[in-house]
Each structure stands twice: as structure tokens, then as C-alpha cells.
Coordinates of C-alpha atoms in Angstrom, one line a residue:
X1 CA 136.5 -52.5 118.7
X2 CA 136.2 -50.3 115.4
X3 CA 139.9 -49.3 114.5
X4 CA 138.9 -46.5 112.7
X5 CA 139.5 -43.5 115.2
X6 CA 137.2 -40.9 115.9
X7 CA 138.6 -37.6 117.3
X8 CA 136.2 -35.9 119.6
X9 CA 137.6 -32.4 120.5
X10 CA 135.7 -30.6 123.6
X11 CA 135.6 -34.1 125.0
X12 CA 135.4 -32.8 128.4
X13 CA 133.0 -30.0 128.1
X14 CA 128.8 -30.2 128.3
X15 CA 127.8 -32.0 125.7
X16 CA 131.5 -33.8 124.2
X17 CA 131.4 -35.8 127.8
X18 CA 128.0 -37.6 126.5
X19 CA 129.4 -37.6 122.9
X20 CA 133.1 -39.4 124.3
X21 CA 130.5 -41.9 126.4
X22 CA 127.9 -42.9 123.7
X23 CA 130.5 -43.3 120.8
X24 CA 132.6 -45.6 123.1
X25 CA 129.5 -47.5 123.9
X26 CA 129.0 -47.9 120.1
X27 CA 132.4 -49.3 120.2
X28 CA 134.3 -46.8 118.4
X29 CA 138.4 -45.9 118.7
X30 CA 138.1 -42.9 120.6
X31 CA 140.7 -40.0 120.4
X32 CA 139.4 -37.6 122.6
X33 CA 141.0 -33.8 122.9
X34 CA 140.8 -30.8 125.2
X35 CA 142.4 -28.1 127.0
X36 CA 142.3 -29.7 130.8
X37 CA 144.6 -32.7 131.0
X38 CA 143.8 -33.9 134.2
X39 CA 139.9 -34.5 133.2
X40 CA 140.6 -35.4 130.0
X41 CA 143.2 -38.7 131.0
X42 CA 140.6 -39.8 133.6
X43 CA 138.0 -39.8 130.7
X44 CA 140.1 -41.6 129.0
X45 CA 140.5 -44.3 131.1
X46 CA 137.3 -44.7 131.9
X47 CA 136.4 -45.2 128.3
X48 CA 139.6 -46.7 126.9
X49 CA 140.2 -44.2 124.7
X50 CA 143.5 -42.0 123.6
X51 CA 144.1 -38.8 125.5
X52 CA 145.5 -35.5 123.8
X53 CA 145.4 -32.1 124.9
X54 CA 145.3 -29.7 122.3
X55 CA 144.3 -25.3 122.2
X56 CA 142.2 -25.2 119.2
X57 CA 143.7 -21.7 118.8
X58 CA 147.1 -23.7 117.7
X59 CA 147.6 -24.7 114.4
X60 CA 150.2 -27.4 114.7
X61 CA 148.4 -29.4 117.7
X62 CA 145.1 -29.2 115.5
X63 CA 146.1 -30.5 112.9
X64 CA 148.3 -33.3 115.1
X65 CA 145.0 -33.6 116.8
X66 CA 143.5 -34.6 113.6
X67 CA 146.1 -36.6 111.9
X68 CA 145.1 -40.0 111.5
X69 CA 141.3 -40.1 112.5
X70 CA 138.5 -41.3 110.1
X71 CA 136.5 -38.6 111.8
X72 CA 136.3 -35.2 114.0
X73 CA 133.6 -34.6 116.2
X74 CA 134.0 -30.9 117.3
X75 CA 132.2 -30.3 120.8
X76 CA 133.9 -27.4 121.4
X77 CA 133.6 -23.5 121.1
X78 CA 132.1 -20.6 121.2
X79 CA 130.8 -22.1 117.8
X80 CA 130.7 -18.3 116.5
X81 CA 134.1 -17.6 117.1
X82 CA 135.6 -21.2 115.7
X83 CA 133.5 -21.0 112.8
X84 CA 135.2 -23.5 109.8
X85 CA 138.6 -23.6 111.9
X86 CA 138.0 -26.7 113.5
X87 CA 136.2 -27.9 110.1
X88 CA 139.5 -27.1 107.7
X89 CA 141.9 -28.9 110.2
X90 CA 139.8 -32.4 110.0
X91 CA 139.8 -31.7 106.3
X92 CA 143.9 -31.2 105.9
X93 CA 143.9 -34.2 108.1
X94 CA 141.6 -36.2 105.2
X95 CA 138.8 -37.0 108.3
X96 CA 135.4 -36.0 108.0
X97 CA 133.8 -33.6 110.3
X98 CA 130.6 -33.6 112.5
X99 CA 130.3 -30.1 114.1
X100 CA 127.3 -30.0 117.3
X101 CA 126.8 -26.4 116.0
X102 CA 128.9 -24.9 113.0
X103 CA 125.3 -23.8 111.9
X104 CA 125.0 -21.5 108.9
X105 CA 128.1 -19.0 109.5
X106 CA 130.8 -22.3 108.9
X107 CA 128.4 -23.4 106.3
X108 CA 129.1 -19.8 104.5
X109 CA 132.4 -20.0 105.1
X110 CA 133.3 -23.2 103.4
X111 CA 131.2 -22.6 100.6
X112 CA 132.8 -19.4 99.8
X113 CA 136.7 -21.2 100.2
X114 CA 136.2 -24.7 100.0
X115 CA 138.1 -27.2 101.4
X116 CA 139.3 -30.9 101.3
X117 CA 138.5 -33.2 98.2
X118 CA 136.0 -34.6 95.9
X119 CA 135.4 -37.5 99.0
X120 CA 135.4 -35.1 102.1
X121 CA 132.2 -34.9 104.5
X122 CA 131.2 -32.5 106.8
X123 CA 127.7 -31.9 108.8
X124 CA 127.1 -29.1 110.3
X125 CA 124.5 -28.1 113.0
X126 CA 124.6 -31.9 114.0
X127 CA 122.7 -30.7 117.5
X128 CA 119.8 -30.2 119.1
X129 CA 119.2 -26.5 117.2
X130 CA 118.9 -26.5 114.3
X131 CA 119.5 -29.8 113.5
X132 CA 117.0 -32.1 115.5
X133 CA 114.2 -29.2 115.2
X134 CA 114.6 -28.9 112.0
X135 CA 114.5 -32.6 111.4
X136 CA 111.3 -33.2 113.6
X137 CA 108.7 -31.6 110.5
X138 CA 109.6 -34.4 108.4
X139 CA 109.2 -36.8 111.0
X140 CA 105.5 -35.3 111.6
X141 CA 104.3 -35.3 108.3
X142 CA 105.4 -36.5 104.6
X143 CA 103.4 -33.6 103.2
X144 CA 104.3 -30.0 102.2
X145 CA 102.8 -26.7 103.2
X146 CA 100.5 -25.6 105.8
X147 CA 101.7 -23.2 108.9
X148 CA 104.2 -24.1 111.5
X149 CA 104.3 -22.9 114.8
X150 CA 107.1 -23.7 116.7
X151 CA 108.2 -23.1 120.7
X152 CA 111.7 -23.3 121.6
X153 CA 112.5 -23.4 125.5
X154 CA 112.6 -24.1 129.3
X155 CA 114.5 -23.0 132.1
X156 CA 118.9 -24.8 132.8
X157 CA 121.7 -23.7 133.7
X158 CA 123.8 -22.0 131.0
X159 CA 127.7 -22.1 131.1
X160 CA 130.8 -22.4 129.2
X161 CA 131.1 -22.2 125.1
X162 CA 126.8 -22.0 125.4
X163 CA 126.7 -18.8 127.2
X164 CA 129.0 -17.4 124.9
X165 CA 127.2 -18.2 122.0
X166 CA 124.3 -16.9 123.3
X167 CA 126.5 -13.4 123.8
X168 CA 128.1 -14.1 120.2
X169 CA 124.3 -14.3 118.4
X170 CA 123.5 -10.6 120.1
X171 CA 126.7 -9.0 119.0
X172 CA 127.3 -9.1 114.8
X173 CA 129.9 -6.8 115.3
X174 CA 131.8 -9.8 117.1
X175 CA 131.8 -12.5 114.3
X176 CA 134.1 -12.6 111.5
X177 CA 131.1 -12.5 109.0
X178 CA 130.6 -9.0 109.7
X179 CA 130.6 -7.0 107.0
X180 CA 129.4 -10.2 104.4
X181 CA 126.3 -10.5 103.3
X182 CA 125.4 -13.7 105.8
X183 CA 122.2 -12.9 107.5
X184 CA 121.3 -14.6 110.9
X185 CA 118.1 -13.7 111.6
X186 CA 115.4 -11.3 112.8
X187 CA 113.4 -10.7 115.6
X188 CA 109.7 -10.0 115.3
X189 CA 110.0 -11.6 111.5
X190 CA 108.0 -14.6 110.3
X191 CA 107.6 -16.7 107.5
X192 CA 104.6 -15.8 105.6
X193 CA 103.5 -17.4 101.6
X194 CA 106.7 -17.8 100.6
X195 CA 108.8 -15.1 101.9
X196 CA 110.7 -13.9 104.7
X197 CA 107.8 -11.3 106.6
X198 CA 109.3 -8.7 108.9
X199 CA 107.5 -6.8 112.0
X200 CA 104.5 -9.5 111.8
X201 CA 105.0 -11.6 115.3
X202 CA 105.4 -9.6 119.0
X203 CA 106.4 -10.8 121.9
X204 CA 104.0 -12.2 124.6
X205 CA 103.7 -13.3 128.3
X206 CA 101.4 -15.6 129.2
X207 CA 100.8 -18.4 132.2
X208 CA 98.9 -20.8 129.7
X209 CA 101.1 -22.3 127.2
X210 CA 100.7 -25.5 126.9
X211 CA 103.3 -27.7 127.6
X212 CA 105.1 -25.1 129.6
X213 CA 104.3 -24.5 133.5
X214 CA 103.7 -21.2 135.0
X215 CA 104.4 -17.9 133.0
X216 CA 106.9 -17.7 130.1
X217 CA 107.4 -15.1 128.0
X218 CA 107.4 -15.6 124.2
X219 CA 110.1 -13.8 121.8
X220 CA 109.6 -14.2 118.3
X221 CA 112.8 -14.6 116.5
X222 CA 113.0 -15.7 112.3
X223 CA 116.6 -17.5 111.7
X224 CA 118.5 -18.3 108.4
X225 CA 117.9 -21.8 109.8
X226 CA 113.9 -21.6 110.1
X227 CA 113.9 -20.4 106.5
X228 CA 115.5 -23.2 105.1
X229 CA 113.1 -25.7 107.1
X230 CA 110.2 -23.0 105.7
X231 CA 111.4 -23.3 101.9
X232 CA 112.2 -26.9 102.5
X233 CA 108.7 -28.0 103.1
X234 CA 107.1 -25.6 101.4
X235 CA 105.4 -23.9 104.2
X236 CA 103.2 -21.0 103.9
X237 CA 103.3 -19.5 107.3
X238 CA 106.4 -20.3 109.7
X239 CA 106.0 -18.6 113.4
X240 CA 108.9 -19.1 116.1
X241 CA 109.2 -18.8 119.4
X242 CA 112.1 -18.6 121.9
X243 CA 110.3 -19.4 125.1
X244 CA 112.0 -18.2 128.7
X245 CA 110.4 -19.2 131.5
X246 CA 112.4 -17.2 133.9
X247 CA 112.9 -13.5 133.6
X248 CA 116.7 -12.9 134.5
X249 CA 118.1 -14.3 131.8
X250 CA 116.1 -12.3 129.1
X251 CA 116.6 -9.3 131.1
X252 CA 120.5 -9.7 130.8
X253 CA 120.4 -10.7 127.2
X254 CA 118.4 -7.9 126.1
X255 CA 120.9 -6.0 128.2
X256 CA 124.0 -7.3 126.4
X257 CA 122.1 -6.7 122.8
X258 CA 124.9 -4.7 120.6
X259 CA 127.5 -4.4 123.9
X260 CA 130.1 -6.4 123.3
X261 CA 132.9 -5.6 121.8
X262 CA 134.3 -8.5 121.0
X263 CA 137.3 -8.5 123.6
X264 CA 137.9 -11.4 125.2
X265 CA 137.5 -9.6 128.7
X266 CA 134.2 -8.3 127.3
X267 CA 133.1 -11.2 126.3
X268 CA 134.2 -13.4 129.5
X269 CA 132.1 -10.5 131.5
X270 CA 129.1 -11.1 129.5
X271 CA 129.4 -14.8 129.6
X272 CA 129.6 -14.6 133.4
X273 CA 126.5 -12.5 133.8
X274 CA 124.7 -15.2 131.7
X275 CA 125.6 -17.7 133.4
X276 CA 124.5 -16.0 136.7
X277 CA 121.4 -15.1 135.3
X278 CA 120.5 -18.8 134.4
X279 CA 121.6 -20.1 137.5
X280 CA 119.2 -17.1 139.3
X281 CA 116.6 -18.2 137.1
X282 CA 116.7 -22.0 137.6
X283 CA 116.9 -21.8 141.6
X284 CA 114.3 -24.0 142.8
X285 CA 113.1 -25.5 139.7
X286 CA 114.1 -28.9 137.7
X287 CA 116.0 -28.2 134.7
X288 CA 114.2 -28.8 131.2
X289 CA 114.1 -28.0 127.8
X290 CA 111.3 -28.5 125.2
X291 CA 110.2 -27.8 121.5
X292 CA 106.6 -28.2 120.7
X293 CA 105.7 -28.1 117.1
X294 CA 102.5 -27.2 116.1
X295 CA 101.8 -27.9 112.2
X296 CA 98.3 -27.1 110.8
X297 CA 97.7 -28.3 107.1
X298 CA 95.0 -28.1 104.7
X299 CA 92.1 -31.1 105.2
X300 CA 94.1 -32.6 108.0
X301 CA 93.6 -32.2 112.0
X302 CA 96.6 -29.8 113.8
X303 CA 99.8 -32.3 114.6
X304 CA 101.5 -31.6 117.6
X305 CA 105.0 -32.7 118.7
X306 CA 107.0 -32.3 121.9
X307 CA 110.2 -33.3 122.1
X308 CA 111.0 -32.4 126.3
X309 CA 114.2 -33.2 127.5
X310 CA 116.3 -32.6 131.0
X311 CA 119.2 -32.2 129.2
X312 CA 119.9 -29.6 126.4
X313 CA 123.3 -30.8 125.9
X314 CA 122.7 -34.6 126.1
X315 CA 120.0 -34.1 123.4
X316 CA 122.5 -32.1 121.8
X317 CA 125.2 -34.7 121.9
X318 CA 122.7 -37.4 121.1
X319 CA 121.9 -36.0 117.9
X320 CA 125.5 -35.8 116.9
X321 CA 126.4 -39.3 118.2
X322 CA 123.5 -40.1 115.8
X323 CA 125.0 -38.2 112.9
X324 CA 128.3 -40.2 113.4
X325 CA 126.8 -43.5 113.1
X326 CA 125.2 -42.3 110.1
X327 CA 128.1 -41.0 108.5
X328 CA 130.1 -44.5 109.1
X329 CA 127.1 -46.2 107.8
X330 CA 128.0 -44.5 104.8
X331 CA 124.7 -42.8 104.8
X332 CA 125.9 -39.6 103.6
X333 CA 127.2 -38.5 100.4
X334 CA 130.4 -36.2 100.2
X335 CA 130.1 -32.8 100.4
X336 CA 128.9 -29.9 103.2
X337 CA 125.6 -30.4 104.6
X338 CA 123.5 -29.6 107.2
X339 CA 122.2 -32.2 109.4
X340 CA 118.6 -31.7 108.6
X341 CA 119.3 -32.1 104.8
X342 CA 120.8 -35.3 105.5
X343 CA 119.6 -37.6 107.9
X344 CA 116.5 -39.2 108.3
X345 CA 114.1 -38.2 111.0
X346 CA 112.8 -41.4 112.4
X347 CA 116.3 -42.6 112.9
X348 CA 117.6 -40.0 115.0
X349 CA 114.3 -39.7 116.7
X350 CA 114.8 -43.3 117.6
X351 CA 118.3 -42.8 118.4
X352 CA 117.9 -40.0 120.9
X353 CA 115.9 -41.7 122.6
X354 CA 117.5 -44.5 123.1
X355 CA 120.9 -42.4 124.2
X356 CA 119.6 -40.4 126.5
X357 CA 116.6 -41.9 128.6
X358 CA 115.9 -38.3 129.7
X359 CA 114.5 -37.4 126.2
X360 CA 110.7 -37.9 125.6
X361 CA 108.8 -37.6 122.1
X362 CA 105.1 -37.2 122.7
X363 CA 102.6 -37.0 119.2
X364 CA 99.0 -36.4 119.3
X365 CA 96.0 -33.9 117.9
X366 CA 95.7 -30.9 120.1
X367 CA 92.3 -30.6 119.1
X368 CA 90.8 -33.6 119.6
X369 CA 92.5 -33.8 122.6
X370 CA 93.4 -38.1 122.8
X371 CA 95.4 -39.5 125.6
X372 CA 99.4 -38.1 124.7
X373 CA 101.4 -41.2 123.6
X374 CA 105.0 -41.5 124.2
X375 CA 107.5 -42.7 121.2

């Protein structure tokens, strides 16, 4: 057994269960934290681990929650509401921080007010998106440039801290951002030579997406994260899609674009209609989620890459059990980082799929159409 203790807070939630399980596999000290004492002590026993409750919302038990750990592992959310919260705690506490999500809002945050010292870690976005997707074009090919095309998607159950992210993303007016000049993203906008491109991609249904069975609708969306991987690799066209294969849950979040007020009975409304919506849409079909990345570049055959898993939250915890063996590795310098700047692709390809047995990598040429093979 490691002694050095790792502090995994939303132990008990979607993806911190799998986190809590994997780490303890990997024969880490486990601290693990939540709201619900009950499941959290049978966890506990089950993994040998230490059991604390702790509200996030309460300074003095996050920062006991903290106290003593090598590292935090923060599982829990709505990731746009807990921004750097979680992040400054493990920092007072001298632990470094892995956050699932955290994603560019906590990133701007603790740039703009730093915190810990000189030998203090954090990695953000240490999930499934951005972090793995953004990992897999490095993965594909060593090359810059060329165009990406990227679908995002697949039909599960939303719940819990997800929904209300998902509610969170739609309303700007909720975040504590508003009113800086932090820019998520844009629907309809691309990436074209070199530069953010507005009004260029429209949404689309069709039945014959490959990949994706029966008939998804396409919604093109540009994020602060999809520019970094564009500028990154030096990519002169960058296309994204958020693919829904059932038609509920786009309805209702189209519906809930802009109102929410940011009430915590407004937003527990919204995240309740979300939740219905996916669970409407996902009635009598087996939960998935894919990405397929599509990478043309000059003089070379189109790459293709699915990653297709049953699991959005498993792949999710997967990739931020990977980041945490990397950071004890001491594989990552000090600083704030994002995932994808970070870790190396092949090895968190090859850890996720040796986590989670429900995640398949698939690589081939699309247009010579070869027999799939499975990494």
C-alpha cells in the first residue's frame, strides 16, 4: 500500500465511484469524501479506504478534507459552479489537484489569482471532454495541419452534477465568469486557416453517419477547448459536432438556452427536465457514447478514430485515474495545465482501456475501407 493519501471528493457520485475503485486497485491510500455518509462508509470498506463526509460549500471541512493528502481528485460538481474552489482548498492544503472537468473557466480563474507555490500541480479537464478528445489527435498522427472533423455523441442517461452542467454551459448569465472576458464557445463557428470562423457549419439530420445507428442530428458547436487543440496542431480547418441521437434531449436544451436564472430552484428544475429527457430518449436502447475523429492531411490517406464506449463517466474517470498515476510518476511539471498539454496520448489510450473493458479504440482509413482493427 502507497502511504501517500489521495483524497477523492465526489467519491460516491458517477464517475468518483470508478475513480475511488481504480485508484485502490493501483494500491493507493484512499481518502474518499462526499455529502452521503451512509454510501460513502460502505465504499469505504469495500476498498479499505478512510471515510469523510464533507459539503464542498464549507470552508473549514474542505480544507480538513484536504489536510494531509499528497493529492485531490475532485469528482464532484456542477463543475461550472465549483470552478477553482475545490482547486484552492488542495492548494492551502500543499496537495496537488486533478479536476475530471475544471475545463477552461478554473483554468481562468487561477491564472488571473494564483495559488499555492513554486512546486504546486494542478490538471484540469482530466476527463473524457476535453481531455481524452483532445489528446486523441496526437495519438493519430505526429504531424501538423490538415482539417479535423470531429463527432462527439450517443444516447445515456444524464443525472446529477452532469445534467447541471449541461444547464450551466446554456446559461452565461449563471457562471461567475460573467461579465470577464472568458469566452466558451460558439455554435455554428468553425476553425478555418488559422482563425476562429463564425456562421460557417449548420446543423444537420441525417440516418447515415457512420459509426452512429439510425438518425442523429448534428449541432455544430466551436469551444475555447477545440481552439487550443486547433492552434495546437496547427490545423487549418477544425469542424465539430455534438451528435444526439435522440430528439428529447435537444428539444429540452434548446428549450432551457438563456432560462435559467441561476437559482438553485431554477436550476434543480432544469436539471430534472434533463434528466427526464435523457432517460425518455434512452428507453429501449443500450447506452453509448462515441467520438470519431476524422483527420485529412496533405499527401496522406483520411485517418479515422473511434473511441466508443458504454460508459461516459467510466471513460471519464479512467482518464483521470490515468492522469493521477501520471502525476505520482512525477511525469508532470509544476504548474496549471490542462490534461491534453500534459500527458502523453498513447499512455492514456492504453490506460483506458485497460480500466474500463467497456472502452474500444478502433483506427483505420475510411477510404480505403480495410478490415477496423481494435487497440
Amino acid at each position: 500500500m502507497n502511504d501517500n493519501i489521495i483524497a477523492v471528493l465526489g467519491a460516491t457520485g458517477g464517475a468518483g465511484c470508478y475513480v475511488s475503485r481504480w485508484l485502490a486497485q493501483a494500491g493507493f491510500a484512499l481518502r474518499l469524501g462526499g455529502r452521503r455518509r451512509d454510501p460513502l462508509q460502505q465504499m469505504a470498506t469495500r476498498l479499505d479506504a478512510e471515510a469523510q463526509p464533507v459539503d464542498l460549500w464549507q470552508d473549514a471541512a474542505l480544507h480538513e478534507f484536504c489536510r494531509g493528502c499528497v493529492a485531490v481528485v475532485n469528482c464532484a460538481g456542477p463543475s461550472y459552479q465549483v470552478l477553482d474552489r475545490v482547486a484552492r482548498a488542495a492548494a492551502s492544503a500543499h496537495a496537488h489537484y486533478v479536476d475530471v472537468s475544471g475545463d477552461g473557466p478554473a483554468c481562468h480563474l487561477l491564472q488571473r489569482q494564483p495559488a499555492g507555490d513554486k512546486r504546486w500541480t494542478a490538471v484540469l479537464s482530466a476527463g473524457m471532454l476535453p481531455g481524452l478528445a483532445n489528446l486523441v489527435p496526437g495519438w493519430m498522427s505526429q504531424r501538423a495541419g490538415g482539417a479535423l472533423t470531429v463527432y462527439s455523441g450517443g444516447i445515456e442517461r444524464v443525472s446529477g452534477a452532469a445534467a447541471a452542467d449541461l444547464v450551466l454551459s446554456l446559461n452565461e448569465q449563471c457562471n461567475a465568469l460573467q461579465g470577464s472576458n472568458y469566452w466558451y464557445g460558439e455554435a455554428g463557428a468553425g476553425w478555418r486557416l488559422g482563425c476562429r470562423a463564425r456562421h460557417v457549419l449548420s446543423t444537420q439530420q441525417t440516418d447515415t453517419l457512420a459509426h452512429f445507428t439510425g438518425h442523429v442530428t448534428l449541432l455544430p458547436w466551436l469551444s475555447a477547448d477545440a481552439e487550443r487543440l486547433a492552434l495546437r496542431h496547427h490545423l487549418s480547418a477544425l469542424s465539430w459536432y455534438n451528435v444526439f441521437s435522440g430528439q428529447c434531449l435537444r428539444e429540452t436544451l434548446t428549450g432551457l438556452r438563456g432560462k435559467v436564472d441561476g437559482t438553485s430552484q431554477s436550476l434543480a428544475l432544469a436539471r430534472a427536465a434533463v434528466e427526464k429527457a435523457s432517460e425518455i430518449d434512452l428507453a429501449g436502447y443500450v447506452p453509448y457514447y462515441q467520438m470519431v475523429f476524422d483527420w485529412q492531411q496533405e499527401g496522406e490517406q483520411r485517418r479515422r478514430v473511434v473511441v466508443r464506449t458504454d460508459s461516459s463517466l467510466a471513460l471519464t474517470a479512467a482518464t483521470a485515474v490515468s492522469t493521477v498515476l501520471s502525476l505520482m510518476r512525477g511525469e508532470i511539471v509544476p504548474g496549471v495545465h490542462f490534461a491534453d498539454c500534459v500527458l502523453h496520448p498513447a499512455t492514456v489510450l492504453a490506460d483506458i482501456t485497460q480500466l474500463h473493458a467497456g472502452t474500444h479504440i478502433s483506427q483505420y482509413l475510411p477510404d480505403m475501407q480495410p478490415e477496423q482493427g481494435v487497440i
